[in-house]
Coordinates of C-alpha atoms in Angstrom, one line a residue:
X1 CA 8.0 -108.2 -105.6
X2 CA 11.0 -105.9 -104.9
X3 CA 8.6 -103.0 -105.5
X4 CA 6.4 -104.2 -103.5
X5 CA 9.6 -104.6 -100.5
X6 CA 11.2 -101.2 -101.5
X7 CA 7.4 -99.8 -101.1
X8 CA 6.9 -101.8 -98.0
X9 CA 10.1 -100.6 -96.7
X10 CA 9.5 -97.1 -98.2
X11 CA 6.3 -97.3 -96.3
X12 CA 8.0 -99.1 -93.2
X13 CA 10.7 -96.6 -92.8
X14 CA 7.5 -93.5 -93.4
X15 CA 5.7 -95.2 -90.5
X16 CA 8.3 -95.6 -88.2
X17 CA 9.5 -91.8 -88.9
X18 CA 5.3 -90.7 -88.3
X19 CA 5.5 -92.9 -85.6
X20 CA 8.8 -91.5 -84.4
X21 CA 7.5 -87.8 -85.2
X22 CA 4.2 -88.7 -83.3
X23 CA 6.3 -89.6 -80.4
X24 CA 9.0 -86.1 -80.5
X25 CA 5.3 -84.6 -80.9
X26 CA 3.9 -86.1 -78.1
X27 CA 7.1 -85.8 -75.9
X28 CA 7.4 -82.7 -77.0
X29 CA 3.6 -82.2 -76.1
X30 CA 3.6 -83.3 -72.9
X31 CA 6.6 -81.7 -71.6
X32 CA 4.6 -78.7 -73.4
X33 CA 1.3 -79.2 -71.0
X34 CA 4.3 -80.0 -68.0
X35 CA 5.6 -76.6 -68.3
X36 CA 1.9 -75.2 -69.0
X37 CA 0.8 -76.7 -65.5
X38 CA 3.8 -75.9 -63.8
X39 CA 3.0 -72.3 -66.1
X40 CA -0.6 -72.3 -64.5
X41 CA -0.2 -73.7 -61.6
X42 CA 2.6 -70.4 -60.9
X43 CA -0.3 -68.4 -62.6
X44 CA -2.8 -69.5 -59.9
X45 CA -0.3 -69.2 -56.8
X46 CA 0.3 -65.7 -58.9
X47 CA -4.1 -65.3 -58.7
X48 CA -4.1 -66.5 -55.3
X49 CA -1.3 -63.5 -53.9
X50 CA -3.2 -61.2 -56.1
X51 CA -5.9 -61.6 -54.4
X52 CA -4.7 -62.0 -51.2
X53 CA -3.4 -58.4 -51.7
X54 CA -5.8 -57.7 -52.6
X55 CA -8.1 -58.3 -49.6
X56 CA -5.6 -56.7 -48.0
X57 CA -5.4 -53.8 -49.6
X58 CA -9.6 -53.4 -50.1
X59 CA -9.5 -53.7 -46.5
X60 CA -7.0 -51.0 -45.9
X61 CA -8.9 -49.0 -47.7
X62 CA -12.0 -49.4 -45.9
X63 CA -10.1 -49.5 -42.2
X64 CA -8.8 -46.0 -44.5
X65 CA -12.4 -44.8 -45.3
X66 CA -13.7 -45.6 -41.8
X67 CA -10.8 -43.6 -40.9
X68 CA -11.6 -40.8 -42.4
X69 CA -15.1 -40.8 -42.2
X70 CA -14.6 -41.1 -38.4
X71 CA -12.2 -38.0 -38.9
X72 CA -14.4 -36.1 -40.6
X73 CA -17.4 -36.8 -38.3
X74 CA -14.6 -35.6 -35.7
X75 CA -13.6 -32.5 -37.9
X76 CA -17.0 -31.7 -38.3
X77 CA -18.1 -31.4 -34.7
X78 CA -14.8 -29.5 -33.8
X79 CA -16.7 -27.0 -36.1
X80 CA -19.9 -27.1 -35.2
X81 CA -18.5 -27.1 -31.8
X82 CA -15.8 -23.9 -32.4
X83 CA -19.1 -22.3 -35.2
X84 CA -21.5 -22.6 -31.6
X85 CA -18.6 -21.1 -29.2
X86 CA -17.9 -18.6 -31.7
X87 CA -21.7 -17.5 -31.5
X88 CA -21.9 -18.4 -28.0
X89 CA -18.6 -16.4 -26.7
X90 CA -19.0 -12.5 -25.6
X91 CA -15.3 -12.6 -26.8
X92 CA -14.7 -11.7 -30.1
X93 CA -11.8 -13.2 -32.4
X94 CA -8.7 -11.7 -34.5
X95 CA -6.5 -12.8 -36.5
X96 CA -3.9 -11.5 -39.0
X97 CA -1.7 -13.6 -40.9
X98 CA 1.5 -12.1 -42.0
X99 CA 2.5 -14.4 -45.0
X100 CA -0.4 -13.1 -47.0
X101 CA -0.8 -10.0 -45.5
X102 CA -4.8 -11.3 -44.6
X103 CA -7.2 -11.0 -41.9
X104 CA -9.8 -13.1 -40.2
X105 CA -12.2 -11.3 -37.6
X106 CA -15.5 -12.7 -36.3
X107 CA -19.0 -12.2 -36.6
X108 CA -18.7 -11.4 -32.6
X109 CA -16.2 -8.5 -33.4
X110 CA -17.7 -6.8 -35.9
X111 CA -20.9 -6.9 -33.8
X112 CA -19.0 -5.7 -30.6
X113 CA -17.3 -2.6 -32.1
X114 CA -19.9 -2.4 -35.2
X115 CA -17.1 -1.6 -37.9
X116 CA -17.3 -4.0 -41.1
X117 CA -14.4 -5.9 -42.2
X118 CA -12.7 -3.5 -44.3
X119 CA -13.3 -0.8 -41.4
X120 CA -11.9 -3.2 -38.8
X121 CA -8.6 -4.2 -41.1
X122 CA -8.1 -0.2 -41.9
X123 CA -8.9 0.4 -37.9
X124 CA -6.3 -2.7 -36.7
X125 CA -3.4 -1.9 -39.6
X126 CA -2.6 1.3 -38.1
X127 CA -4.3 1.0 -33.8
X128 CA -6.4 4.4 -35.2
X129 CA -9.6 3.1 -33.1
X130 CA -7.2 3.0 -30.0
X131 CA -7.7 5.8 -27.2
X132 CA -5.1 8.1 -27.7
X133 CA -4.2 7.8 -23.8
X134 CA -4.0 4.0 -24.2
X135 CA -2.5 3.8 -27.3
X136 CA 1.4 3.4 -26.3
X137 CA 0.5 1.5 -23.5
X138 CA -1.2 -1.2 -26.5
X139 CA 2.2 -0.7 -28.7
X140 CA 4.3 -1.1 -26.3
X141 CA 2.7 -4.4 -25.1
X142 CA 2.3 -5.9 -29.0
X143 CA 6.0 -5.1 -29.5
X144 CA 7.1 -6.1 -26.1
X145 CA 5.1 -9.9 -27.1
X146 CA 6.6 -10.2 -30.7
X147 CA 10.5 -9.1 -30.1
X148 CA 10.5 -11.1 -26.8
X149 CA 7.2 -13.0 -26.2
X150 CA 6.2 -11.6 -23.4
X151 CA 2.5 -11.8 -22.4
X152 CA 0.1 -9.5 -24.5
X153 CA -2.9 -9.0 -21.9
X154 CA -4.2 -5.2 -21.7
X155 CA -7.2 -2.7 -20.6
X156 CA -8.0 -0.4 -22.9
X157 CA -10.6 1.7 -24.6
X158 CA -11.3 1.2 -28.4
X159 CA -13.9 3.6 -31.0
X160 CA -17.1 2.1 -31.3
X161 CA -19.2 2.4 -34.7
X162 CA -21.3 4.9 -31.9
X163 CA -18.2 7.0 -31.8
X164 CA -18.0 6.5 -28.1
X165 CA -15.0 5.0 -26.3
X166 CA -15.8 1.4 -24.0
X167 CA -13.3 -0.8 -22.1
X168 CA -12.2 -3.7 -24.0
X169 CA -9.9 -6.5 -22.4
X170 CA -7.6 -7.5 -25.9
X171 CA -5.4 -10.6 -25.6
X172 CA -3.3 -12.0 -28.3
X173 CA -0.9 -15.0 -29.5
X174 CA 1.7 -14.3 -31.7
X175 CA 3.1 -17.7 -33.9
X176 CA 6.8 -18.2 -35.3
X177 CA 7.8 -20.4 -37.8
X178 CA 10.7 -22.5 -37.8
X179 CA 13.1 -20.1 -38.8
X180 CA 11.8 -18.1 -35.8
X181 CA 10.4 -15.4 -37.9
X182 CA 6.8 -14.3 -37.2
X183 CA 4.2 -15.8 -39.3
X184 CA 1.3 -15.0 -37.5
X185 CA -0.9 -13.4 -34.6
X186 CA -4.1 -14.1 -33.2
X187 CA -6.2 -12.9 -30.2
X188 CA -9.6 -12.1 -28.6
X189 CA -11.8 -8.9 -27.5
X190 CA -13.7 -9.1 -24.7
X191 CA -16.4 -6.3 -23.7
X192 CA -15.2 -4.8 -19.8
X193 CA -17.0 -0.9 -20.4
X194 CA -19.3 -2.2 -17.5
X195 CA -16.9 -3.8 -15.4
X196 CA -14.5 -0.8 -15.5
X197 CA -17.1 1.6 -15.2
X198 CA -18.3 0.2 -11.9
X199 CA -14.5 -0.4 -10.5
X200 CA -13.6 3.7 -11.7
X201 CA -17.4 4.7 -9.6
X202 CA -16.2 2.4 -7.0
X203 CA -12.5 4.5 -6.7
X204 CA -14.5 7.5 -7.8
X205 CA -16.9 6.9 -4.1
X206 CA -13.9 5.7 -1.7
X207 CA -12.0 8.3 -3.4
X208 CA -14.5 11.4 -3.3
X209 CA -17.2 13.2 -1.0
X210 CA -20.0 12.3 -2.8
X211 CA -21.6 15.7 -1.8
X212 CA -19.3 18.3 -2.8
X213 CA -17.4 15.9 -5.7
X214 CA -14.5 17.4 -4.4
X215 CA -11.5 14.6 -3.1
X216 CA -12.7 13.2 0.3
X217 CA -10.0 12.6 4.1
X218 CA -8.9 9.4 2.1
X219 CA -7.5 11.1 -1.6
X220 CA -7.2 13.9 0.8
X221 CA -4.3 12.2 2.5
X222 CA -2.7 10.1 0.3
X223 CA -2.6 13.6 -2.2
X224 CA -0.8 15.3 1.2
X225 CA 1.7 13.0 1.3
X226 CA 2.8 13.3 -2.3
X227 CA 2.8 16.7 -2.4
X228 CA 5.2 16.6 1.1
X229 CA 7.5 14.4 -1.0
X230 CA 7.3 17.0 -3.9
X231 CA 8.1 20.2 -1.5
X232 CA 10.7 18.3 0.2
X233 CA 12.7 17.7 -2.7
X234 CA 12.3 20.9 -4.3
X235 CA 12.8 22.2 -1.2
X236 CA 9.5 25.2 -1.8
X237 CA 7.4 25.2 1.6
X238 CA 3.5 23.9 1.3
X239 CA 0.8 25.2 3.5
X240 CA -2.5 23.3 4.8
X241 CA -5.5 24.8 5.9
X242 CA -8.3 23.2 7.8
X243 CA -12.0 24.8 7.3
X244 CA -14.6 24.6 9.9
X245 CA -17.9 26.5 9.5
X246 CA -19.4 27.7 12.8
X247 CA -22.7 26.8 14.1
X248 CA -23.1 24.7 11.5
X249 CA -25.5 22.5 13.4
X250 CA -27.9 25.6 14.3
X251 CA -28.8 25.8 10.7
X252 CA -29.4 21.9 10.3
X253 CA -31.0 21.6 13.3
X254 CA -32.7 24.9 12.3
X255 CA -33.5 24.7 8.3
X256 CA -33.3 21.2 7.9
X257 CA -30.4 18.9 6.6
X258 CA -30.8 20.4 2.9
X259 CA -30.1 23.6 3.6
X260 CA -27.0 22.3 5.1
X261 CA -25.6 20.2 2.3
X262 CA -27.1 23.5 -0.1
X263 CA -24.5 25.5 2.5
X264 CA -21.2 22.9 1.8
X265 CA -22.0 23.0 -1.6
X266 CA -21.7 26.3 -1.9
X267 CA -18.5 26.6 0.3
X268 CA -17.2 23.5 -1.9
X269 CA -17.5 25.0 -5.0
X270 CA -16.6 28.5 -4.1
X271 CA -13.1 27.1 -2.1
X272 CA -12.1 25.5 -6.0
X273 CA -13.2 28.8 -8.0
X274 CA -11.2 31.0 -5.1
X275 CA -7.6 28.6 -5.6
X276 CA -4.9 27.3 -7.9
X277 CA -5.4 24.7 -10.2
X278 CA -2.1 23.3 -8.5
X279 CA -3.9 24.0 -5.1
X280 CA -5.7 20.6 -3.5
X281 CA -9.6 21.0 -1.9
X282 CA -11.3 18.2 -0.1
X283 CA -14.1 17.6 2.5
X284 CA -12.9 15.7 5.4
X285 CA -16.3 15.1 7.0
X286 CA -19.4 16.6 8.3
X287 CA -18.6 20.7 7.5
X288 CA -14.8 20.5 8.0
X289 CA -12.5 20.8 4.8
X290 CA -9.2 20.8 4.1
X291 CA -6.6 23.1 1.9
X292 CA -3.0 22.6 0.4
X293 CA -1.9 25.7 -0.9
X294 CA 1.5 24.8 -3.1
X295 CA 4.2 27.3 -3.6
X296 CA 3.3 29.6 -0.3
X297 CA 6.2 32.3 -0.3
X298 CA 5.8 32.6 3.0
X299 CA 3.6 33.7 5.7
X300 CA 2.7 36.9 4.8
X301 CA 1.7 35.4 1.5
X302 CA 0.0 32.8 3.1
X303 CA -2.4 35.2 5.2
X304 CA -3.1 36.5 1.9
X305 CA -4.9 33.6 0.7
X306 CA -6.9 33.4 3.8
X307 CA -8.0 36.7 2.8
X308 CA -9.2 36.1 -0.4
X309 CA -10.0 32.5 0.6
X310 CA -13.0 34.8 3.9
X311 CA -13.4 37.0 0.4
X312 CA -14.8 34.9 -1.7
X313 CA -17.0 33.5 0.8
X314 CA -19.0 36.4 1.9
X315 CA -21.5 36.9 -0.9
X316 CA -24.6 34.5 1.2
X317 CA -26.9 32.5 -0.8
X318 CA -30.6 31.9 -0.9
X319 CA -32.0 29.1 0.3
X320 CA -36.0 28.6 -0.6
X321 CA -36.8 32.1 1.6
X322 CA -33.7 32.1 3.9
X323 CA -29.9 33.9 3.5
X324 CA -27.6 31.3 4.2
X325 CA -23.9 32.4 4.8
X326 CA -21.1 30.9 5.5
X327 CA -18.8 32.1 8.3
X328 CA -15.9 29.5 8.2
X329 CA -12.7 29.4 11.2
X330 CA -9.2 28.6 9.1
X331 CA -6.5 27.2 10.6
X332 CA -3.0 27.4 8.9
X333 CA 0.1 25.5 9.1
X334 CA 3.0 26.0 7.2
X335 CA 5.5 22.8 5.8
X336 CA 8.2 22.1 7.2
X337 CA 8.1 25.4 9.9
X338 CA 5.3 23.2 12.1
X339 CA 5.7 20.1 11.0
X340 CA 7.0 18.0 8.1
X341 CA 4.3 14.6 8.4
X342 CA 1.1 14.7 7.6
X343 CA 0.0 14.0 10.7
X344 CA 2.3 16.8 12.5
X345 CA 0.6 19.7 9.6
X346 CA -3.1 18.4 10.6
X347 CA -2.4 18.7 13.9
X348 CA -1.1 22.2 14.1
X349 CA -3.7 23.5 11.8
X350 CA -6.5 21.9 13.5
X351 CA -4.9 23.8 16.7
X352 CA -4.5 26.8 14.7
X353 CA -8.4 26.7 13.9
X354 CA -9.3 26.2 17.0
X355 CA -7.9 29.2 18.7
X356 CA -9.4 31.3 14.9
X357 CA -13.1 29.9 16.7
X358 CA -12.7 32.0 19.9
X359 CA -13.1 34.6 17.3
X360 CA -15.5 33.1 15.6
X361 CA -17.9 36.0 17.6
X362 CA -16.5 38.3 15.5
X363 CA -17.1 36.2 12.4
X364 CA -15.0 34.5 10.2
X365 CA -11.5 33.9 10.9
X366 CA -8.5 32.8 10.5
X367 CA -5.2 32.3 11.8
X368 CA -1.3 31.2 11.4
X369 CA 0.3 28.4 13.8
X370 CA 2.8 29.5 15.8
X371 CA 5.8 28.0 17.3
X372 CA 4.6 28.5 20.9
X373 CA 0.6 27.5 20.4
X374 CA 3.1 24.4 19.3
X375 CA 4.5 24.2 22.3
X376 CA 2.1 24.6 25.0
X377 CA -0.5 21.5 22.8
X378 CA 2.9 19.9 23.9
X379 CA 2.4 21.0 27.6
X380 CA -1.5 19.7 27.7
X381 CA -0.3 16.4 25.8
X382 CA 2.1 16.3 28.4
X383 CA -0.4 17.3 31.3
X384 CA -3.0 14.6 29.8
X385 CA -0.8 12.0 30.1
X386 CA -0.2 13.0 34.3
X387 CA -3.8 13.4 34.4
X388 CA -4.3 9.5 34.0
X389 CA -2.1 8.8 36.4
X390 CA -2.6 11.5 38.6
X391 CA -6.5 9.3 39.0
X392 CA -4.9 5.9 39.1
X393 CA -2.8 7.0 42.4
X394 CA -5.3 8.8 43.6
X395 CA -3.6 12.4 43.6
X396 CA -6.7 14.8 43.3
X397 CA -8.3 16.3 46.4
X398 CA -11.0 17.7 47.1
X399 CA -12.4 21.8 48.1
X400 CA -16.0 23.2 48.9
X401 CA -17.2 26.6 48.8
X402 CA -20.7 27.1 50.7
X403 CA -23.5 29.5 49.4
X404 CA -25.0 32.0 51.4
X405 CA -28.8 32.0 51.9
X406 CA -29.9 35.8 51.1
X407 CA -32.9 35.5 53.8
X408 CA -31.2 34.2 56.1
X409 CA -27.6 34.0 55.9
X410 CA -27.1 30.7 56.3
X411 CA -24.9 28.8 54.3
X412 CA -25.4 25.4 54.2
X413 CA -24.9 24.5 50.2
X414 CA -22.3 23.9 49.4
X415 CA -20.4 23.3 45.8
X416 CA -17.5 20.5 45.5
X417 CA -14.3 21.8 43.8
X418 CA -11.4 19.2 42.2
X419 CA -7.7 20.4 43.0
X420 CA -5.0 18.6 41.7
X421 CA -1.4 19.8 43.1
X422 CA 0.7 18.7 40.2
X423 CA 4.0 16.7 41.0
X424 CA 6.0 19.7 39.2
X425 CA 3.6 22.2 38.4
X426 CA 2.2 22.6 41.9
X427 CA -1.2 23.8 42.5
X428 CA -2.9 23.7 39.7
X429 CA -6.9 25.4 39.2
X430 CA -9.3 23.2 37.8
X431 CA -9.7 25.9 34.7
X432 CA -5.9 24.7 33.7
X433 CA -6.8 20.6 33.6
X434 CA -10.6 20.1 33.8
X435 CA -10.2 20.8 29.7
X436 CA -7.7 19.0 29.0
X437 CA -9.2 15.6 30.5
X438 CA -12.4 16.4 29.0
X439 CA -10.4 16.4 25.1
X440 CA -7.2 13.5 26.5
X441 CA -11.5 11.6 27.4
X442 CA -10.3 11.7 31.1
X443 CA -13.1 13.5 32.0
X444 CA -15.6 9.8 32.2
X445 CA -12.6 8.6 34.7
X446 CA -12.2 11.6 36.7
X447 CA -16.0 12.6 36.9
X448 CA -16.1 9.2 39.0
X449 CA -13.2 9.1 40.8
X450 CA -14.9 12.9 42.2
X451 CA -18.2 11.4 43.2
X452 CA -15.9 8.7 45.1
X453 CA -14.3 11.3 47.3
X454 CA -17.3 13.5 47.8
X455 CA -19.2 10.8 48.7
X456 CA -16.8 9.6 51.1
X457 CA -16.4 13.1 52.4
X458 CA -20.5 13.1 52.6
X459 CA -20.9 11.8 56.1
X460 CA -18.7 14.5 58.1
X461 CA -21.3 16.8 56.9
X462 CA -24.6 15.0 57.5
X463 CA -22.8 14.5 60.9
X464 CA -23.6 18.3 62.0
X465 CA -27.2 18.0 61.0
X466 CA -26.1 21.4 59.4
X467 CA -25.6 20.5 55.4
X468 CA -28.9 21.2 52.7
X469 CA -27.4 20.3 49.6
X470 CA -23.7 19.5 48.4
X471 CA -23.6 19.7 44.6
X472 CA -21.0 18.0 42.4
X473 CA -20.3 19.0 38.9
X474 CA -20.2 16.5 36.5
X475 CA -19.1 17.1 32.9
X476 CA -21.6 16.2 29.5
X477 CA -19.3 13.7 28.4
X478 CA -19.8 11.7 31.8
X479 CA -23.3 12.9 32.5
X480 CA -24.4 10.5 29.0
X481 CA -21.6 8.7 30.1
X482 CA -23.5 4.3 30.1
X483 CA -21.8 4.1 33.6
X484 CA -22.7 7.2 35.5
X485 CA -25.6 6.1 36.9
X486 CA -24.3 3.3 37.6
X487 CA -20.7 4.2 39.9
X488 CA -22.7 6.6 41.6
X489 CA -25.9 4.6 43.0
X490 CA -23.0 2.4 44.0
X491 CA -21.0 5.2 46.1
X492 CA -24.3 6.2 47.9
X493 CA -25.0 2.4 48.3
X494 CA -22.3 3.1 50.3
X495 CA -23.6 6.5 52.6
X496 CA -27.3 5.8 53.5
X497 CA -29.4 8.9 53.0
X498 CA -26.1 11.0 50.9
X499 CA -28.7 11.2 47.9
X500 CA -31.0 13.5 49.5
X501 CA -28.1 16.1 50.2
X502 CA -27.1 15.8 46.9
X503 CA -27.4 18.1 43.4
X504 CA -25.8 16.9 40.2
X505 CA -25.0 20.3 38.6
X506 CA -24.5 19.7 34.7
X507 CA -23.7 22.4 31.9
X508 CA -26.0 23.6 28.4
X509 CA -23.5 21.4 26.8
X510 CA -24.7 18.3 28.0
X511 CA -28.4 19.0 26.5
X512 CA -26.6 20.1 22.7
X513 CA -25.0 16.8 23.0
X514 CA -28.5 14.7 23.5
X515 CA -31.3 16.4 25.3
X516 CA -33.2 13.0 25.4
X517 CA -30.5 11.4 27.1
X518 CA -30.3 14.4 29.4
X519 CA -34.2 14.0 30.1
X520 CA -33.7 10.5 30.9
X521 CA -31.1 10.9 32.9
X522 CA -32.3 13.8 35.0
X523 CA -35.8 11.7 35.3
X524 CA -33.9 8.4 37.0
X525 CA -31.6 11.6 39.2
X526 CA -35.0 12.6 41.0
X527 CA -36.2 9.2 41.5
X528 CA -32.9 8.5 43.3
X529 CA -33.7 11.6 45.3
X530 CA -30.8 14.2 44.1
X531 CA -31.8 17.4 42.7
X532 CA -30.4 18.9 39.5
X533 CA -29.0 22.5 38.9
X534 CA -28.1 23.9 35.4
X535 CA -24.5 25.6 35.4
X536 CA -23.3 28.9 33.6
X537 CA -26.6 29.5 32.7
X538 CA -26.8 32.5 30.1
X539 CA -23.4 31.7 27.9
X540 CA -25.5 29.6 25.3
X541 CA -27.6 30.9 22.7
X542 CA -30.8 28.3 23.4
X543 CA -30.8 28.7 27.9
X544 CA -33.9 30.1 28.2
X545 CA -36.0 27.8 25.4
X546 CA -34.2 24.6 27.4
X547 CA -35.5 25.0 31.1
X548 CA -38.9 24.9 29.3
X549 CA -38.0 20.9 27.7
X550 CA -35.6 19.8 31.1
X551 CA -36.8 19.6 35.1
X552 CA -34.0 21.0 36.5
X553 CA -34.5 22.0 40.3
X554 CA -32.4 25.4 40.0
X555 CA -30.1 27.1 38.0
X556 CA -26.7 29.2 38.2
X557 CA -26.0 32.3 37.1
X558 CA -22.8 32.9 35.2
X559 CA -19.7 34.6 36.8
X560 CA -19.6 36.5 34.0
X561 CA -23.0 38.2 34.4
X562 CA -22.2 39.2 38.3
X563 CA -18.9 41.2 37.2
X564 CA -20.5 43.3 35.1
X565 CA -23.0 43.7 36.8
X566 CA -21.2 47.3 38.3
X567 CA -20.2 48.9 35.1
X568 CA -23.4 46.7 32.4
X569 CA -26.9 48.4 32.9
X570 CA -27.9 46.0 30.2
X571 CA -26.0 43.0 32.4
X572 CA -28.5 44.3 35.2
X573 CA -31.4 44.2 33.6
X574 CA -30.5 40.8 32.1
X575 CA -30.0 39.5 35.4
X576 CA -33.4 41.1 37.0
X577 CA -35.0 39.1 34.2
X578 CA -33.4 35.8 33.9
X579 CA -34.1 35.2 38.0
X580 CA -38.1 36.3 37.7
X581 CA -38.0 34.3 34.7
X582 CA -36.6 31.1 36.9
X583 CA -38.7 31.8 39.8
X584 CA -41.5 32.3 37.8
X585 CA -41.1 28.5 36.9
X586 CA -40.2 27.7 40.6
X587 CA -36.6 27.2 40.0
X588 CA -34.3 28.9 42.9
X589 CA -31.1 31.0 41.9
X590 CA -27.5 30.7 42.8
X591 CA -25.5 33.7 41.5
X592 CA -21.4 32.7 41.5
X593 CA -18.3 34.8 42.1
X594 CA -20.0 37.3 43.6
X595 CA -16.9 39.6 44.9
X596 CA -17.7 42.9 46.7
X597 CA -20.8 44.6 48.2
X598 CA -22.2 45.9 45.2
X599 CA -23.4 42.8 43.5
X600 CA -24.7 42.0 46.3
X601 CA -26.8 44.9 47.4
X602 CA -28.4 43.8 43.1
X603 CA -28.2 40.7 43.4
X604 CA -30.8 41.6 47.2
X605 CA -32.5 43.7 45.1
X606 CA -33.2 41.1 42.6
X607 CA -34.4 38.3 45.4
X608 CA -31.4 35.9 44.1
X609 CA -31.4 32.9 46.5
X610 CA -28.7 31.8 46.9
X611 CA -25.2 33.5 45.9
X612 CA -21.2 32.5 46.0
X613 CA -17.7 33.4 46.1
X614 CA -15.2 34.9 47.5
X615 CA -16.7 37.3 49.2
X616 CA -18.0 34.9 51.3
X617 CA -16.1 32.2 51.4
X618 CA -12.9 30.7 50.1
X619 CA -12.9 27.1 48.6
X620 CA -12.1 25.4 52.1
X621 CA -10.7 21.9 52.7
X622 CA -13.0 18.6 54.0
X623 CA -12.0 19.6 58.2
X624 CA -12.7 23.6 57.3
X625 CA -15.9 22.6 55.9
X626 CA -17.3 21.0 58.7
X627 CA -16.3 23.8 61.3
X628 CA -18.4 26.0 58.8
X629 CA -21.7 23.9 58.7
X630 CA -21.2 23.3 62.5
X631 CA -21.3 27.8 62.6
X632 CA -24.1 27.7 60.1
X633 CA -26.4 25.5 62.9
X634 CA -25.2 27.7 65.8
X635 CA -26.3 30.4 63.2
X636 CA -29.4 29.5 62.9
X637 CA -30.3 28.7 66.6
X638 CA -28.9 31.8 67.4
X639 CA -31.2 33.6 64.6
X640 CA -34.5 31.6 66.0
X641 CA -34.1 32.7 69.0
X642 CA -33.3 36.5 68.1
X643 CA -36.6 36.1 66.4
X644 CA -38.6 35.0 69.2
X645 CA -37.7 37.6 71.4
X646 CA -38.3 40.2 69.1
X647 CA -41.6 38.2 68.4
X648 CA -42.4 37.9 72.3

């Protein structure tokens, strides 16, 4: 029993220990389970956080991927656009990386110049493909750009694979690193050859004569101004020569303008060959040339130069079957003696040239300006201003000189002659002021005034009944002016019946200036009832031919023929022939300048119609003419009575 009890106690203790152990185990298990539970909860939270972060990162990566794909697409479009732009651009692109010493050249640049990359690398390194005349400018531009960041922009000529230079516009831009060190430069080449060549052509057309290829008036004026400045600084004289071809219009009219052009080209070429390279030759226009001689020592040197030019042009040239001879007149002016400015020198050279032209009958001539000639011209300028004032103030007046009819001795034909009593110079001959009026362009206004004064005097002469014709001298410029017929008609309207007593005297210059217009004006004058006379007949080379073209009513022999009748048999023969020719054309003839009885006898023998000159009447005022016309009427009446008595 005891053993059983002990056994039972032991079993109970054992059970109690096991129960206790089980409880401890359960407690531990519960504690571990709780820990595991919390750990599992923490793991779940951690997994959830991780999943969240993964999702966020995934979204970020997706966004980054999308952005990368977007940027890639943009870059592709940019690259495509740049590639297309490079293909379409007319400019060639170049780039130099200083850091790795590498070059980039676009396909377009290689196509423009025709060189491969290796050749371009060599040429770009030493600029050896740039024209020598432009190289210094390009290098200076590059240095200024790199050192001082000035704009790199230059036009220069660049050698191409063809071996020819072409014009390119080169632009560039450099880059510097963060330390300010020059690291890269890039730029472009643009082909501007056609534009530059066109500009050069236009510039040449603007400054060079297209026919002779020598400087024109514009370039001549510019260069003359520069040469005058240089002469002033160096205190060395220079000479300006104006050259005009004599009778050039005759060559154009008879042989055609092609012949005239050939002669102009020959003159230009000969002038260039006969002068030094430092001298200037120019064609100012038409048949007028100009020369500037540098370093002229003195007048003897200048005269020798002019003689050299005349000698060089002595050789004639052939044109088709014709021989062309350049006959020229040269006028020369020295700087500073004859002027210190371009205008003065040209004006005085022109003045001298017209002195040379007065001797053109002897062939080519030259004349060096003289101070006295300049003074005379200044006087003419002052007289020109005085003429303007005199016209406005009606200071001119008319005188009249009758013609004598060689058939019956009557004097009912009259010429009106304008006179001027200058305030300081006194009475002036028309020979002194008419040429000045023509040069100054005042001859038209003066002519209008003469018409007005003559027609205003006509009622005094018409009243006597003895006036047959009263002639008015009209200059070529006035006769061909638009207002001539209008002014004449307006004044005729103020004096009814005056037209049938008026004669308009014109010179051959009218015909030479514009024969077509002259014929129209003459026809209108005839319709008004006026007659027309050709004055100074015989002084021009073509007077006889023009008698067939113009419907003039009379001719007036130039006084030079009459003056030589006493001493020249040839003059007498020519005078007689002209009178016979005029009569065969039903024209009456007036001989002016008759001064003695010998001249009168010759003209009577040649059956000249009228004579005019101081041998019978000197110019007179209107009142004196009225008396002479009255006497003429009495003389005609007396002559008729004598003839009737003789007949009975």
